[in-house]
Tab-separated table of C-alpha atoms in Angstrom:
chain	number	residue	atom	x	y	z
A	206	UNK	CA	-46.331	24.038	-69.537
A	207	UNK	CA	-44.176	26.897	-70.724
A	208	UNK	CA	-40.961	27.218	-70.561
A	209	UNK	CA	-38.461	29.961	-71.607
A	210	UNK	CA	-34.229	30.217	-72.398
A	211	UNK	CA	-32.670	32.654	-71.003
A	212	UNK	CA	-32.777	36.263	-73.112
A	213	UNK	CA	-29.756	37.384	-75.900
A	214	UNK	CA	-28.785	40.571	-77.092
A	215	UNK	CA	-28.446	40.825	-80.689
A	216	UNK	CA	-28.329	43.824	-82.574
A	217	UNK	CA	-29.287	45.955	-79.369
A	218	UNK	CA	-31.915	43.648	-79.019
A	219	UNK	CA	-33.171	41.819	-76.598
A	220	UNK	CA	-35.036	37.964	-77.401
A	221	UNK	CA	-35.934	34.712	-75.962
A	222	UNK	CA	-37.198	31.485	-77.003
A	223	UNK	CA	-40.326	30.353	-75.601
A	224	UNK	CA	-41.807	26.540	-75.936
A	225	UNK	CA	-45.293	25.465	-74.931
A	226	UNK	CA	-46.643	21.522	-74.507
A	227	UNK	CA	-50.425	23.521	-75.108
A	228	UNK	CA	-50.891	24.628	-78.936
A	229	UNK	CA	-50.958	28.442	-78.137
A	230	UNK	CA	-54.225	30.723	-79.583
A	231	UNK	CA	-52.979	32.801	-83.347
A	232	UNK	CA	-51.857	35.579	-82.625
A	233	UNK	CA	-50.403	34.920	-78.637
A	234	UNK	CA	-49.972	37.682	-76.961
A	235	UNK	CA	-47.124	36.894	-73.724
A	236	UNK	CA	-46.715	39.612	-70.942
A	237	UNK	CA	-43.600	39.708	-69.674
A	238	UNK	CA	-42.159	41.689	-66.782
A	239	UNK	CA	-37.888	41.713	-65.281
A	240	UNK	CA	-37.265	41.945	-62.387
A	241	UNK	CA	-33.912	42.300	-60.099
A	242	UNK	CA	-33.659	41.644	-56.458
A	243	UNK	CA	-37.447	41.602	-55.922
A	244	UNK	CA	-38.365	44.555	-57.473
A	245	UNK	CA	-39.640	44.893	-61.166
A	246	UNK	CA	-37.947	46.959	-63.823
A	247	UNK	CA	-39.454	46.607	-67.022
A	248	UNK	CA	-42.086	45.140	-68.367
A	249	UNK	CA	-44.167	44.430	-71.735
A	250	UNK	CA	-45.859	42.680	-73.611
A	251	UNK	CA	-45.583	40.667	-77.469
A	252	UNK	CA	-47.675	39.237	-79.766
A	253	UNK	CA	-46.331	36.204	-81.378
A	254	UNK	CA	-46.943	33.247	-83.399
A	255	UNK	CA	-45.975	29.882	-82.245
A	256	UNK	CA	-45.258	27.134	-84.833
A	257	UNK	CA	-45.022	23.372	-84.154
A	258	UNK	CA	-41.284	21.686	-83.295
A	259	UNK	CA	-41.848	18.333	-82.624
A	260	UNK	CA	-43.924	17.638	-79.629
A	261	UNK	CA	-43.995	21.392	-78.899
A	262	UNK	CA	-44.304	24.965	-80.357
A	263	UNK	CA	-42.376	27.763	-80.008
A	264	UNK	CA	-41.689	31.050	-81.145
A	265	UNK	CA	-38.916	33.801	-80.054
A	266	UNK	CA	-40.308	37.246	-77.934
A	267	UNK	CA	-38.654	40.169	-78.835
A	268	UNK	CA	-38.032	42.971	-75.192
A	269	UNK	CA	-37.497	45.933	-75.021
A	270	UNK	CA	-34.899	46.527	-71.853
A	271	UNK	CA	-33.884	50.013	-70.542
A	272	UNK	CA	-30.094	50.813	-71.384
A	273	UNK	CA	-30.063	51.568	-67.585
A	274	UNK	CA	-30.769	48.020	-66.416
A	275	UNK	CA	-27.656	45.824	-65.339
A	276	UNK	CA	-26.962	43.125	-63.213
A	277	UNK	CA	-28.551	39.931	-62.265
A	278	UNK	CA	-31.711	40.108	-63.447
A	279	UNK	CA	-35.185	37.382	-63.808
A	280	UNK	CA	-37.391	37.689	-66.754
A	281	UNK	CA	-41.244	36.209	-65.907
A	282	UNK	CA	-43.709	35.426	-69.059
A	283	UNK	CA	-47.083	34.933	-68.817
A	284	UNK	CA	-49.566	33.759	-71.633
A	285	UNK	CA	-53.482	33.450	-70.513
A	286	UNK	CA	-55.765	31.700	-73.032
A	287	UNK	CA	-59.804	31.647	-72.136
A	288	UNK	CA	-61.292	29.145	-70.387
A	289	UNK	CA	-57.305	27.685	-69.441
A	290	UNK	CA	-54.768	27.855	-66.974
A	291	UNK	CA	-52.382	30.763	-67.483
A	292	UNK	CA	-48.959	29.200	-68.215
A	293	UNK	CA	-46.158	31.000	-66.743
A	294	UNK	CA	-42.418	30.632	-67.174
A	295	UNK	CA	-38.835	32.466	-66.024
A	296	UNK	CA	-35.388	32.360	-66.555
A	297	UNK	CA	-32.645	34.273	-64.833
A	298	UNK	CA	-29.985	36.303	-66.781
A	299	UNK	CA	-27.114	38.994	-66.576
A	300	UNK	CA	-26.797	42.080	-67.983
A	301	UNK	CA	-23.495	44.436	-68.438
A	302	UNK	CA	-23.200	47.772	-66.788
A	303	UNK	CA	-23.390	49.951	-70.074
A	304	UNK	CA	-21.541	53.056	-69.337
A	305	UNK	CA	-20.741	55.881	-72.059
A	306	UNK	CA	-17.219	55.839	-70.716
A	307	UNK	CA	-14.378	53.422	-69.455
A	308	UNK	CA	-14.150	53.576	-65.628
A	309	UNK	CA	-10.601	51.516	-64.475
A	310	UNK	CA	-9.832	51.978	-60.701
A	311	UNK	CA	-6.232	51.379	-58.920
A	312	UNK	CA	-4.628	51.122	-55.299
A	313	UNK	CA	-1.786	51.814	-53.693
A	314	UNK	CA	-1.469	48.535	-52.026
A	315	UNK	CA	-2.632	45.069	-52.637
A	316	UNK	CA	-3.565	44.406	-48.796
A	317	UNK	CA	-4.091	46.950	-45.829
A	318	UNK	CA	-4.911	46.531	-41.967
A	319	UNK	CA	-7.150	48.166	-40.765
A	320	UNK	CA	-6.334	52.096	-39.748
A	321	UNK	CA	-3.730	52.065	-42.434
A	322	UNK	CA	-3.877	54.458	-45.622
A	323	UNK	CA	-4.487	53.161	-48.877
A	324	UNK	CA	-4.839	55.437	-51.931
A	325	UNK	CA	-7.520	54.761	-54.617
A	326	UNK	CA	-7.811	56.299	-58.010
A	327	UNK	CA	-10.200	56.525	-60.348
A	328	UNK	CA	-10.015	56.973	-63.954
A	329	UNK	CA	-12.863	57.596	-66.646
A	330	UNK	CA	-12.219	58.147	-69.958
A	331	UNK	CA	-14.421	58.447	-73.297
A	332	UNK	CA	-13.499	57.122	-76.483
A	333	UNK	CA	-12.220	60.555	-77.771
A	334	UNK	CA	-8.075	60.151	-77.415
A	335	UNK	CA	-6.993	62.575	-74.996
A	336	UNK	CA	-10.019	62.873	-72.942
A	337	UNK	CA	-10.148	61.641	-69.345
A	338	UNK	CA	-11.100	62.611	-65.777
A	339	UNK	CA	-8.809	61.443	-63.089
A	340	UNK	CA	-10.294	61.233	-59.315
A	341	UNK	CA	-8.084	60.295	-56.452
C-alpha cells in the first residue's frame, strides 16, 4: 500500500511524506493531483527516491501549489510500477487565503432581525503605514 501525511509549507514550499509496504522502482516517479470540492486544481508530478525505514520506505515529494489555492483542499498520489498494481494514496489538508493585503471587516450591531439595518465596513490595508482603503 501507499500511504501519504498530510502536506507542510516550509520555505514557500510545499512537501509530504510518502511510505510504501512495496520496495518502489529507482528513480519513482509519483503523480500527484489537488483537488477542492470535486474539482482539481493542480497537479504534477516528482521523481523520488525511496529508502528503507523499518518495514517500509519512504521518501518526501516536493509540490508545487498555486499562491491562488486556499481552503480545504485533498492531495491524491499515484505511483504505477510495470507489471503491478498502481498504489494510490490521499490526505486532506488546509490552506490560508494568501492575500497581498490585510482585509478586517466590522458591524454595527452584534445581532439584527430581519428588515433591520446593519452597517458593515470593510477595511484593507497593505503593509505600507498610512495606506488603506475603507469600504462601507
Amino acid at each position: 500500500f501507499l500511504a501519504m501525511d498530510s502536506p507542510q509549507q516550509a520555505e514557500g514550499r510545499w512537501s509530504a511524506k510518502l511510505r510504501s509496504t512495496r520496495k518502489p522502482p529507482e528513480p519513482s516517479v509519483i503523480q500527484y493531483m489537488v483537488t477542492q470540492a470535486a474539482s482539481m486544481k493542480a497537479a504534477g508530478e516528482a521523481t523520488l527516491s525511496f529508502s528503507a525505514a523499518g518495514n517500509f520506505w519512504e521518501a518526501t515529494m516536493e509540490m508545487d501549489l498555486p499562491s491562488s489555492m486556499s481552503g480545504d483542499l485533498q492531495i491524491i498520489a499515484m505511483h504505477s510500477a510495470a507489471n503491478l498494481p498502481t498504489l494510490a494514496a490521499s490526505a486532506k489538508f488546509s490552506r490560508p487565503l494568501m492575500l497581498p493585503f490585510n482585509l478586517s471587516c466590522s458591524f454595527s450591531k452584534q445581532e439584527v432581525l430581519p428588515g433591520e439595518d446593519l452597517t458593515v465596513q470593510l477595511q484593507a490595508t497593505t503593509g505600507q503605514a498610512g495606506r488603506a482603503f475603507v469600504a462601507s
